[in-house]
Coordinates of C-alpha atoms in Angstrom, one line a residue:
M1392 CA 0.0 0.0 0.0
Y1393 CA 0.9 3.6 -0.4
Y1394 CA -0.2 6.5 1.7
R1395 CA -0.9 10.2 1.4
M1396 CA -1.1 12.2 4.7
T1397 CA -2.6 15.7 4.2
R1398 CA -2.6 18.3 7.0
L1399 CA -5.6 20.6 7.3
H1400 CA -6.2 23.8 9.2
F1401 CA -9.7 25.3 9.8
E1402 CA -11.7 27.5 12.1
E1403 CA -13.1 25.5 15.1
D1404 CA -16.7 26.3 14.2
A1405 CA -16.1 25.3 10.5
F1406 CA -15.4 21.7 11.2
D1407 CA -19.0 20.4 10.8
G1408 CA -19.2 22.1 7.5
L1409 CA -16.0 20.5 6.4
V1410 CA -17.3 17.1 7.3
E1411 CA -20.6 17.8 5.5
W1412 CA -18.7 19.0 2.4
M1413 CA -16.4 15.9 2.5
T1414 CA -19.4 13.6 2.8
A1415 CA -20.8 15.2 -0.4
Q1416 CA -17.6 14.1 -2.2
N1417 CA -18.1 10.4 -1.4
R1418 CA -19.1 9.4 -5.0
R1419 CA -16.0 11.2 -6.4
L1420 CA -13.7 9.5 -3.9
K1421 CA -15.2 6.1 -4.5
D1422 CA -14.6 6.6 -8.3
I1423 CA -10.9 7.1 -7.8
D1424 CA -9.3 3.8 -9.0
G1425 CA -6.9 2.4 -6.5
L1426 CA -8.0 4.6 -3.5
L1427 CA -8.7 2.2 -0.7
T1428 CA -9.4 4.4 2.3
W1429 CA -9.9 8.2 3.0
D1430 CA -10.0 9.1 6.7
L1431 CA -10.3 12.6 8.2
A1432 CA -8.9 12.6 11.7
R1433 CA -9.3 15.7 13.9
G1434 CA -6.1 16.4 15.8
G1435 CA -7.2 19.5 17.7
A1436 CA -9.8 22.3 17.7
T1437 CA -8.4 23.8 14.4
D1438 CA -6.4 21.1 12.7
G1439 CA -6.8 17.7 11.3
M1440 CA -5.4 15.2 8.8
I1441 CA -6.6 13.2 5.9
I1442 CA -4.9 9.8 5.8
A1443 CA -5.6 8.1 2.4
S1444 CA -4.4 4.7 1.4
Y1445 CA -3.9 3.5 -2.2
R1446 CA -3.4 0.1 -3.7
D1447 CA 0.2 1.1 -4.7
Q1448 CA 2.4 4.1 -5.7
A1449 CA 1.2 3.9 -9.3
A1450 CA -2.5 4.3 -8.1
Y1451 CA -1.5 7.2 -5.9
E1452 CA 0.3 8.9 -8.8
T1453 CA -2.6 8.4 -11.2
A1454 CA -5.1 9.8 -8.6
T1455 CA -3.0 12.9 -7.7
S1456 CA -4.6 15.4 -10.1
E1457 CA -8.2 14.4 -9.0
V1458 CA -7.2 14.4 -5.3
D1459 CA -5.5 17.8 -5.7
S1460 CA -8.6 19.1 -7.3
I1461 CA -10.7 17.9 -4.4
L1462 CA -8.3 19.5 -1.9
E1463 CA -8.4 22.8 -3.9
E1464 CA -12.2 22.8 -3.8
M1465 CA -12.0 22.3 0.0
A1466 CA -10.4 25.8 0.4
P1467 CA -13.6 27.6 1.6
H1468 CA -13.6 25.4 4.7
L1469 CA -9.9 25.9 5.5
T1470 CA -7.7 28.7 6.9
D1471 CA -4.6 27.6 5.0
R1472 CA -3.7 25.4 2.0
P1473 CA -3.6 21.7 2.7
H1474 CA -0.1 20.3 2.8
G1475 CA 1.0 16.8 2.9
H1476 CA 3.4 13.9 2.4
D1477 CA 3.3 10.6 0.8
G1478 CA 5.1 7.3 1.3
T1479 CA 5.0 3.7 2.4
V1480 CA 4.6 2.2 5.8
A1481 CA 7.9 1.6 7.5
Y1482 CA 6.5 -0.2 10.5
S1483 CA 3.1 -1.8 11.2
L1484 CA 1.7 -3.7 14.1
D1485 CA -1.7 -5.5 13.9
L1486 CA -3.1 -6.2 17.3

């Protein structure tokens, strides 16, 4: 698997709107070939992270333009541009 971690910053009272907007994107996300999971984790009152997993790096690279478009459209719900990293798992523990 291959992962993309994208950091988000938003106003505290805008989070519910962000989740609502994200939910409205479900069909688009499901149509991305090779995208396995897309999780929005809230790290604090004004920040969070999207953790997306892909079948492999090739699927990630193919999906990049569509995902970048979705992240750009998310701008009205954010206070700063999303920024992220991608890569493979270096260590994993299944309990």
